[in-house]
Amino acid sequence: MRALFLDESGHLALAERRSPSSGAECLVRVRRAGICGTDLQLLAGYADFTGIPGHEFVGIVEQAPDGRGALVGRRVVGEINVGCGSCTWCARGEKEHCPQRTVMGIRHRDGAFAELLLLPDANLHAVPDDVSDEEAVFAEPLAAACRILAQVTVNRSTCAIVVGDGRLGLLVAQVLRATGAHVVVAGKHEPKLAVARQLELSTVRVGDALADAERFDVVVDASGRTEGLHAALRLVRPRGVVVLKSTFHGETTLAPWPIVVDEVSVVGSRCGPFRAALDLLARRKVHVMPLIDATFPLEGFAEAFERARAGLKVLIEP
Amino acid sequence: MRALFLDESGHLALAERRSPSSGAECLVRVRRAGICGTDLQLLAGYADFTGIPGHEFVGIVEQAPDGRGALVGRRVVGEINVGCGSCTWCARGEKEHCPQRTVMGIRHRDGAFAELLLLPDANLHAVPDDVSDEEAVFAEPLAAACRILAQVTVNRSTCAIVVGDGRLGLLVAQVLRATGAHVVVAGKHEPKLAVARQLELSTVRVGDALADAERFDVVVDASGRTEGLHAALRLVRPRGVVVLKSTFHGETTLAPWPIVVDEVSVVGSRCGPFRAALDLLARRKVHVMPLIDATFPLEGFAEAFERARAGLKVLIEP
């Protein structure tokens, strides 16, 4: 099959790879895959990943192990963490923290920038008919956005700000808004802020007066940048919560004492519930079509990744 | 009156200062004051404080405003934050986050390294007769240690580690243990770890094998050092909590991505409930006498501060 392969030197190329066979897992033919900020970080050396990247997808199940065929022929999205199945984390159903886990397209497991991929059937979720491929491919990042609601109290009385006007930020902002919270998107890219306004979100430019004046109950850093974290810490009120939603490679400098003096909580947030994400899509509580910048075939990957660096969501259609 | 005065150049000296008069607040004659890590940080430039430092004390109320005399003649300890009384924080009784607050010995308000100090009567708590001066002077840092229990779930099933074998660390460890939690103190000073063991706390040397092997539900950084924060982040389990309990001046470098990947919460923690602290002292659930290194008169301040830098609790007896 054809796939994008990231080698040890950080070079990404279109390659002919051996097609996986289903074995103990399900074989899925990829219809769309999304390029995520983490993919861009992988190319910069994050997580030391070698293999086929890509962890946002929608596809059709082609093969399944004996007795696990319920999803064959169905359109699915998939959770990306695969646990060992026998540790205390897996026993609690928290496979995303299993120390032995593989993570599709990120850690010891090939991903979705390929014609075919493998995942256990327990990771797969059937997509409702009224959710299109272009929408369903957002299930993984949208689930990650939904994760915040399991970690932090967000409701009608919450004033929240999302730092970062990118693809993840605009999903997070819509998820928070779906609770009834007052939500502002802070960014520095006028075209992306325009998309935010099209989604009827309030916007502000990072660095504008706001930074010193207003402070928020919940601040989500979805910027994927050091400066976003710093802005988030300036924007949070005493006893407020900063949610770190995006990973970035490398280190940053910060002064911990304001976290202590203001008794701020900084909460790392990663993968989330797919059912909640699919439900938000089916109920039209989150709109993703305005976030799609372009769709490329596998062989257009160089342009696709270039576009993803500056723009919103770029899709691959293998 | 005689007092220690910290001037704008960061120079601490014994000085003759005008005695405060009670006015709208209570006048307290200081019997003992404790030197805290924050005092050492103030001398290093933290918080830009100029005035009389000292925020841990026990004393006798000498004067009070008309109609507020209930505590006159009583032995008291005192909360250090004084709010404006009219903002939303003060209205909720959370004066420690009032944006206009003064903080005794730390921010725009003279402190306890003096013969006399002023605090509103609402800040003062009578000390039970069976709690000695030497014990009562620990009420403020012990209250700060108790604050953790209002922020983080700690109980019999909690495995906790306190990074830092200093005066604050040994209070925090005892407070956590009082809940039934399993508690380890990690430090690098053999004499202090010996005191921890005298208090029947488990100890480990920072950097020993533990760092990679065992990981904890709750990690409290009470080290007052950059390295303590880094150790805390290595010691916490996925979805665990790191409590930042000590302030230190300046910045540090850290990689935020493990916080995201492991979904760790980092919680700043400051001032706490005095009643709970006095209760722990009265019930002998926390033992502070082994933490006292020495007591000096005001004129011995230079040696007192020097001793506090290396040792456990050093008291000033004005």
XYZ file of C-alpha atoms in Angstrom:
636
model
C 0.000 0.000 0.000
C 1.018 3.624 -0.300
C 1.741 5.543 2.899
C 3.667 8.500 4.274
C 6.694 7.292 6.197
C 8.672 9.326 8.733
C 12.226 8.035 9.013
C 14.727 8.379 11.835
C 16.210 11.543 10.389
C 12.813 13.272 10.534
C 12.303 13.005 6.774
C 8.735 12.366 5.584
C 8.227 10.654 2.226
C 5.581 8.850 0.192
C 6.549 5.191 0.268
C 5.297 1.774 -0.764
C 4.773 -0.175 2.494
C 3.615 -3.727 3.057
C -0.154 -3.785 3.560
C -1.062 -4.789 7.125
C -3.210 -7.885 7.604
C -5.926 -7.915 10.187
C -4.680 -10.627 12.599
C -6.057 -9.809 16.045
C -7.117 -6.307 14.996
C -9.435 -4.725 12.458
C -8.191 -3.611 9.054
C -9.546 -0.204 8.103
C -9.395 1.444 4.666
C -8.771 5.124 5.299
C -11.152 7.582 3.607
C -9.872 10.787 5.168
C -7.058 11.583 7.591
C -6.433 14.938 9.272
C -3.118 16.691 9.848
C -2.787 17.729 13.495
C -0.374 20.048 15.267
C 1.150 16.974 16.883
C 2.026 15.652 13.408
C 3.938 18.855 12.737
C 5.667 18.417 16.111
C 6.572 14.806 15.225
C 8.415 16.093 12.186
C 10.304 18.435 14.526
C 11.428 15.485 16.650
C 8.654 15.239 19.232
C 8.194 11.736 20.706
C 11.014 10.263 18.562
C 8.470 8.657 16.296
C 9.450 6.588 13.271
C 6.784 5.034 11.067
C 3.548 6.126 9.439
C 2.154 9.199 11.255
C -1.505 10.256 11.324
C -3.985 9.706 14.149
C -7.158 11.418 12.945
C -9.124 9.360 10.438
C -12.398 8.042 9.177
C -12.479 4.811 7.229
C -14.300 1.589 6.386
C -13.644 -1.663 8.233
C -12.531 -4.248 5.662
C -11.517 -7.159 7.854
C -11.931 -8.174 11.484
C -10.813 -11.124 13.602
C -13.184 -14.081 13.896
C -16.122 -13.282 16.122
C -15.426 -9.566 16.040
C -16.959 -8.767 12.696
C -19.777 -6.486 13.818
C -18.128 -3.423 12.296
C -17.078 -4.943 8.948
C -18.319 -2.695 6.175
C -19.106 0.081 8.631
C -17.715 3.593 8.575
C -15.652 4.165 11.725
C -13.414 6.526 13.624
C -10.954 5.231 16.202
C -9.373 5.827 19.583
C -5.631 5.933 19.164
C -4.322 4.399 22.403
C -3.903 0.639 22.575
C -3.097 -0.668 26.056
C -1.422 -3.867 27.215
C -4.767 -5.087 28.547
C -3.369 -6.387 31.825
C -2.080 -3.469 33.910
C -4.061 -1.536 36.538
C -4.614 1.326 34.068
C -6.086 -0.999 31.460
C -8.162 -2.728 34.140
C -9.742 0.649 34.937
C -10.393 1.302 31.244
C -7.787 4.083 31.172
C -5.667 2.595 28.441
C -4.425 6.053 27.413
C -2.121 5.934 30.456
C -0.992 2.297 30.184
C 2.801 2.466 30.468
C 3.124 -0.166 27.717
C 0.621 1.488 25.370
C 1.115 2.070 21.709
C -0.429 5.189 20.205
C -1.440 5.159 16.574
C 0.778 7.416 14.524
C 2.639 8.675 17.615
C 4.202 5.792 19.556
C 5.208 2.370 18.243
C 2.172 1.989 15.998
C 1.608 2.976 12.392
C -0.974 5.630 11.682
C -3.516 6.939 9.239
C -1.530 8.619 6.466
C -1.854 5.393 4.535
C -4.384 3.456 2.512
C -4.905 0.964 5.342
C -4.474 0.899 9.097
C -4.983 -1.505 11.987
C -6.765 -0.921 15.283
C -8.454 -3.274 17.777
C -12.224 -3.377 17.361
C -12.596 -2.043 20.910
C -11.039 1.208 19.703
C -13.474 1.732 16.841
C -16.713 3.714 16.869
C -19.321 3.549 14.109
C -20.067 6.944 12.596
C -23.737 8.023 12.434
C -25.020 8.243 8.849
C -25.755 11.949 9.088
C -22.133 12.768 9.938
C -20.078 13.125 6.753
C -16.520 11.864 6.249
C -15.254 15.449 6.397
C -16.963 15.904 9.749
C -16.128 12.489 11.183
C -12.406 12.951 10.650
C -12.600 15.577 13.409
C -13.803 13.007 15.961
C -10.357 12.463 17.482
C -9.405 16.122 18.128
C -13.002 16.876 19.118
C -12.911 14.035 21.655
C -9.693 15.563 23.002
C -11.513 18.885 23.339
C -14.358 17.125 25.180
C -11.842 15.677 27.642
C -11.635 19.112 29.284
C -15.219 18.786 30.504
C -14.297 15.689 32.524
C -11.428 17.538 34.200
C -12.704 21.045 34.855
C -16.076 22.471 35.851
C -17.403 24.433 32.878
C -20.980 25.685 32.811
C -23.188 28.729 32.226
C -21.421 30.722 34.901
C -17.939 30.063 33.499
C -15.948 32.734 31.671
C -13.439 30.915 29.483
C -10.818 31.952 26.979
C -9.048 29.755 24.460
C -5.524 30.833 23.599
C -4.885 29.779 20.032
C -7.057 30.377 16.978
C -5.984 27.189 15.197
C -7.923 24.009 14.384
C -7.747 22.718 17.962
C -8.588 26.059 19.537
C -11.722 26.440 17.439
C -12.899 22.960 18.424
C -12.202 23.571 22.112
C -14.036 26.899 22.010
C -17.130 25.283 20.507
C -17.097 22.445 23.038
C -16.880 24.897 25.939
C -19.635 27.015 24.436
C -21.898 23.963 24.160
C -22.029 23.952 27.987
C -23.434 27.486 28.012
C -20.137 29.038 29.093
C -19.076 32.491 27.892
C -16.133 31.819 25.563
C -13.551 34.070 23.911
C -10.948 32.973 21.367
C -7.599 34.759 21.586
C -5.395 34.543 18.525
C -3.061 36.425 16.282
C -4.112 35.253 12.807
C -6.804 37.470 11.319
C -8.074 34.853 8.817
C -8.472 32.280 11.604
C -10.146 34.783 13.905
C -12.516 35.504 11.028
C -13.439 31.810 10.958
C -14.001 31.974 14.707
C -16.408 34.875 14.211
C -18.128 32.950 11.417
C -18.700 30.297 14.111
C -20.218 33.085 16.235
C -17.396 32.985 18.760
C -16.118 36.158 20.427
C -12.532 36.915 19.468
C -9.679 39.049 20.666
C -6.146 39.538 19.422
C -3.507 38.158 21.799
C -1.730 41.030 23.493
C -4.615 43.462 23.176
C -5.647 45.347 26.303
C -7.470 42.305 27.600
C -4.279 40.737 28.919
C -4.139 42.989 31.972
C -7.774 43.868 32.380
C -9.982 40.825 32.244
C -9.101 37.492 33.801
C -10.850 34.197 33.214
C -12.089 31.232 35.249
C -10.800 28.756 32.683
C -8.039 29.364 30.165
C -7.240 26.696 27.590
C -3.879 26.843 25.880
C -4.406 25.328 22.455
C -1.671 27.367 20.823
C 1.016 24.715 20.688
C 3.524 27.417 21.531
C 5.533 28.599 24.490
C 4.032 32.081 24.212
C 0.553 30.597 24.428
C 1.353 29.057 27.789
C 2.709 32.361 29.036
C -0.378 34.209 27.804
C -2.611 31.611 29.476
C -0.909 32.143 32.823
C -1.434 35.911 32.507
C -5.103 35.516 31.621
C -6.235 33.217 34.418
C -7.881 34.607 37.543
C -6.759 33.634 41.047
C -7.937 30.072 41.794
C -8.684 29.643 38.090
C -7.622 26.761 35.858
C -5.221 26.701 32.921
C -5.765 23.666 30.709
C -2.754 22.617 28.637
C -4.336 21.100 25.563
C -1.556 21.065 23.004
C 1.806 19.418 23.200
C 4.897 21.079 21.915
C 8.392 19.831 21.599
C 11.048 21.220 23.894
C 11.262 23.353 26.993
C 10.049 26.730 28.123
C 10.937 29.223 30.806
C 8.423 30.275 33.388
C 8.165 31.771 36.860
C 6.277 29.322 39.099
C 5.594 31.783 41.939
C 2.486 33.405 40.392
C 0.940 29.921 40.179
C 1.441 29.618 43.938
C 0.426 33.156 44.885
C -2.744 33.014 42.772
C -3.353 29.328 43.600
C -3.807 28.531 39.934
C -4.285 24.948 38.723
C -2.496 23.896 35.546
C -4.112 20.769 34.119
C -2.696 18.650 31.342
C -5.388 17.293 29.038
C -5.044 14.698 26.315
C -7.376 12.162 24.728
C -11.106 12.136 25.256
C -14.448 10.422 24.713
C -15.333 9.626 21.074
C -19.025 9.044 21.757
C -19.387 12.578 23.131
C -17.554 13.954 20.103
C -19.697 12.076 17.570
C -22.783 13.187 19.463
C -21.761 16.862 19.261
C -21.199 16.465 15.517
C -24.525 14.670 14.971
C -26.411 17.291 17.012
C -24.678 20.133 15.091
C -23.400 21.622 18.338
C -19.916 21.827 16.832
C -19.322 22.954 13.265
C -16.189 21.726 11.592
C -16.704 22.399 7.881
C -15.468 26.030 8.170
C -12.220 24.653 9.635
C -11.278 22.662 6.532
C -8.687 24.483 4.457
C -7.969 21.906 1.801
C -7.842 18.195 0.962
C -4.849 16.563 -0.730
C -4.071 13.091 -2.021
C -1.167 11.202 -0.406
C 1.223 12.341 -3.127
C 0.396 15.968 -2.298
C 1.675 15.529 1.244
C 4.447 18.115 1.026
C 2.014 20.856 0.089
C -0.517 19.500 2.572
C 1.908 19.738 5.483
C 3.072 23.165 4.351
C -0.533 24.325 4.240
C -1.242 22.814 7.681
C 1.608 24.813 9.191
C -0.095 28.115 8.449
C -3.735 27.206 8.087
C -6.544 25.360 9.749
C -7.404 21.708 9.071
C -5.831 20.022 6.070
C -7.093 16.575 5.113
C -5.405 13.715 3.305
C -7.511 11.489 1.041
C -5.451 8.353 0.447
C 10.069 49.922 69.277
C 12.862 47.734 67.977
C 12.304 45.875 64.709
C 14.121 44.324 61.787
C 13.801 46.566 58.743
C 14.399 45.473 55.143
C 15.357 48.456 53.003
C 15.089 48.945 49.250
C 18.586 47.642 48.643
C 17.689 44.325 50.273
C 19.646 45.121 53.426
C 18.159 43.862 56.708
C 19.048 45.731 59.916
C 17.905 46.115 63.500
C 16.281 49.538 63.707
C 14.327 51.747 66.053
C 10.872 52.216 64.455
C 7.896 54.219 65.604
C 5.559 51.977 67.617
C 2.272 51.428 65.810
C -0.922 52.520 67.561
C -4.003 50.387 67.384
C -6.427 52.651 65.455
C -8.864 50.406 63.592
C -6.747 47.299 64.208
C -5.465 45.320 67.161
C -2.022 45.951 68.623
C -0.181 42.733 69.380
C 2.995 42.346 71.427
C 5.035 39.650 69.693
C 6.253 36.758 71.869
C 7.770 34.611 69.148
C 8.157 35.007 65.383
C 9.345 32.324 62.973
C 11.712 32.699 60.023
C 10.174 31.209 56.891
C 11.639 30.344 53.501
C 9.667 33.245 52.079
C 11.564 35.628 54.392
C 14.818 34.343 52.921
C 13.346 34.874 49.440
C 12.316 38.439 50.373
C 15.942 39.199 51.148
C 16.788 37.872 47.678
C 14.353 40.322 46.086
C 11.125 38.332 45.986
C 7.956 40.486 46.036
C 9.954 43.765 46.169
C 9.134 44.114 49.839
C 10.385 47.019 51.936
C 9.496 47.245 55.623
C 9.437 44.907 58.611
C 9.313 41.270 57.428
C 7.955 38.337 59.431
C 4.561 36.693 59.041
C 4.642 33.820 61.549
C 4.025 34.894 65.136
C 2.340 34.359 68.440
C 1.682 37.329 70.708
C -0.574 39.013 73.239
C -3.252 41.507 72.215
C -2.515 44.778 74.026
C -5.037 47.134 72.465
C -8.120 46.841 70.284
C -10.565 49.289 68.690
C -13.673 50.186 70.710
C -16.165 47.376 70.743
C -13.601 44.865 69.467
C -11.847 44.150 72.714
C -12.741 40.480 73.134
C -9.172 39.373 72.480
C -7.369 41.952 74.652
C -4.979 40.139 76.959
C -5.356 36.919 74.974
C -2.584 34.976 73.310
C -3.177 34.957 69.545
C -1.858 33.930 66.168
C -2.938 35.744 63.018
C -3.917 35.378 59.381
C -1.622 37.529 57.286
C -3.866 38.715 54.427
C -5.906 41.880 54.927
C -8.433 42.527 52.153
C -10.105 45.733 51.010
C -13.402 44.478 52.430
C -15.487 45.504 49.452
C -14.474 43.448 46.388
C -16.070 40.189 45.276
C -13.160 38.205 46.747
C -13.608 39.813 50.165
C -17.373 39.346 49.914
C -16.769 35.604 49.530
C -14.394 35.582 52.504
C -11.414 34.892 50.246
C -9.416 37.939 51.268
C -6.162 36.164 50.417
C -6.938 36.847 46.747
C -8.251 40.418 47.093
C -6.352 42.383 44.432
C -5.929 45.284 46.889
C -4.820 43.117 49.812
C -1.915 43.808 52.063
C 0.008 40.834 53.408
C 1.756 41.141 56.722
C 5.497 41.125 56.288
C 5.241 40.456 52.539
C 3.200 43.144 50.804
C 2.602 46.739 51.948
C 2.216 45.836 55.614
C 4.767 45.587 58.409
C 5.362 42.199 59.927
C 6.319 40.294 63.029
C 10.090 40.751 63.424
C 9.289 43.572 65.831
C 8.143 44.132 69.373
C 4.663 45.121 68.202
C 2.476 44.525 65.173
C -0.995 45.445 63.937
C -3.687 43.185 62.494
C -7.488 43.488 62.277
C -9.251 41.517 65.000
C -10.932 39.411 62.302
C -7.496 38.033 61.432
C -6.665 36.898 64.958
C -7.245 33.497 66.526
C -6.961 32.777 70.252
C -4.454 30.039 71.029
C -5.663 27.147 73.223
C -3.932 27.087 76.621
C -2.368 23.696 76.027
C -0.543 24.914 72.917
C 2.753 26.557 73.882
C 4.221 29.695 72.293
C 6.827 27.574 70.542
C 4.083 25.441 69.044
C 1.657 28.268 68.273
C 4.216 30.158 66.188
C 3.863 27.326 63.662
C 0.158 28.062 63.141
C 0.683 30.095 59.967
C 2.850 27.599 58.035
C 0.788 24.721 59.402
C -2.398 26.412 58.146
C -0.688 26.727 54.755
C 0.034 22.992 54.861
C -3.624 22.314 55.726
C -4.690 24.305 52.667
C -3.657 21.335 50.507
C -6.503 19.254 51.962
C -9.055 21.751 50.613
C -7.556 21.523 47.117
C -6.638 17.886 46.609
C -8.219 14.607 47.691
C -5.907 13.004 50.243
C -7.021 9.991 52.259
C -6.078 6.477 53.375
C -5.705 5.276 49.815
C -3.378 8.122 48.798
C 0.350 7.589 48.238
C 2.014 10.970 48.696
C 5.558 12.243 48.645
C 6.820 15.579 49.900
C 9.834 16.942 48.059
C 11.824 18.974 50.536
C 12.941 18.000 54.010
C 12.815 21.535 55.411
C 10.517 23.141 57.977
C 7.583 23.402 55.532
C 8.067 19.918 54.116
C 7.972 18.323 57.557
C 4.732 20.161 58.404
C 3.132 19.207 55.089
C 4.130 15.564 55.541
C 2.532 15.431 58.993
C -0.668 17.081 57.767
C -0.978 14.585 54.920
C -0.265 11.703 57.276
C -3.024 12.873 59.624
C -5.521 11.898 56.883
C -4.253 8.318 56.920
C -2.317 8.729 53.675
C 0.960 6.891 53.070
C 3.591 9.655 53.086
C 7.269 9.752 52.131
C 9.616 12.707 52.613
C 12.261 13.156 49.908
C 15.221 15.301 50.835
C 18.939 15.678 50.555
C 19.911 16.829 54.068
C 20.722 13.906 56.346
C 20.137 15.835 59.623
C 16.703 16.976 58.424
C 15.793 13.502 57.192
C 16.784 12.261 60.647
C 14.231 14.662 62.153
C 11.653 13.320 59.710
C 12.362 9.789 60.901
C 12.138 10.987 64.520
C 8.621 12.107 63.515
C 8.073 8.546 62.246
C 7.908 9.624 58.619
C 9.321 7.466 55.821
C 12.239 9.144 54.088
C 14.198 8.816 50.897
C 17.111 10.732 49.474
C 16.215 12.755 46.372
C 17.721 11.111 43.336
C 17.790 7.621 44.797
C 16.365 4.812 42.669
C 12.840 5.869 43.572
C 12.773 8.609 40.960
C 12.211 6.201 38.101
C 10.539 3.345 39.875
C 7.747 4.514 42.117
C 5.303 7.249 41.205
C 2.876 8.972 43.534
C -0.754 10.121 43.526
C 0.129 13.407 45.182
C 3.524 15.107 45.144
C 4.042 18.270 47.176
C 6.971 20.475 46.272
C 7.991 22.174 49.487
C 11.618 22.515 48.473
C 11.619 26.175 47.503
C 13.925 25.267 44.646
C 13.773 24.781 40.911
C 15.154 21.266 41.255
C 12.351 20.394 43.642
C 9.763 21.256 41.023
C 11.568 19.130 38.456
C 11.777 16.214 40.882
C 8.074 16.590 41.681
C 7.151 16.348 38.002
C 9.229 13.151 37.668
C 7.641 11.591 40.752
C 3.978 12.098 39.940
C 1.937 9.323 38.366
C -0.252 9.899 35.293
C -3.384 11.859 36.335
C -1.680 12.654 39.644
C -1.356 16.043 41.308
C 1.735 18.154 41.954
C 1.110 20.762 44.648
C 3.406 23.788 44.516
C 3.644 24.809 48.151
C 6.698 27.025 48.283
C 7.408 30.191 46.404
C 10.805 30.931 45.006
C 12.115 33.983 43.319
C 12.847 33.863 39.609
C 12.206 31.589 36.687
C 12.774 27.970 35.831
C 12.962 25.881 32.696
C 10.603 23.005 32.133
C 9.140 20.860 29.384
C 5.330 21.196 29.495
C 4.575 18.196 27.254
C 4.857 15.504 29.976
C 2.197 17.424 31.939
C -0.091 17.052 28.914
C 0.791 13.473 28.031
C 0.400 12.278 31.632
C -2.551 14.624 32.280
C -0.922 15.864 35.462
C -2.451 18.686 37.510
C -0.103 21.295 38.967
C -1.830 23.166 41.781
C -0.537 26.313 43.448
C -1.269 26.388 47.161
C -0.844 29.268 49.579
C -2.515 30.316 52.817
C -4.818 28.075 54.794
C -7.199 27.648 57.723
C -5.804 28.636 61.145
C -8.503 26.819 63.119
C -7.558 23.505 61.512
C -3.891 24.196 62.247
C -4.479 25.042 65.909
C -6.652 21.974 66.207
C -3.899 19.707 64.830
C -1.471 21.224 67.340
C -3.886 20.859 70.265
C -4.668 17.248 69.323
C -0.921 16.443 68.976
C -1.474 15.245 65.415
C 1.429 17.430 64.270
C 4.639 17.721 66.266
C 6.641 20.876 65.804
C 9.107 20.930 68.702
C 11.637 18.708 66.858
C 11.618 21.304 64.054
C 12.944 24.135 66.217
C 16.652 24.671 65.667
C 17.244 27.746 67.794
C 15.718 30.922 69.210
C 17.432 34.314 68.950
C 16.677 37.801 70.252
C 16.102 40.542 67.657
C 19.727 41.656 67.885
C 20.844 38.150 66.947
C 19.003 38.400 63.607
C 22.079 37.988 61.427
C 22.965 34.657 62.995
C 19.272 33.702 63.089
C 18.850 34.205 59.341
C 22.128 32.432 58.645
C 20.967 29.496 60.730
C 17.557 29.474 59.001
C 19.240 29.161 55.612
C 20.701 25.777 56.459
C 18.511 24.510 59.244
C 14.920 23.951 60.218
C 12.813 26.500 62.123
C 14.584 29.426 63.740
C 12.559 31.643 66.076
C 12.962 35.284 67.007
C 12.007 36.364 70.517
C 11.704 40.159 70.402
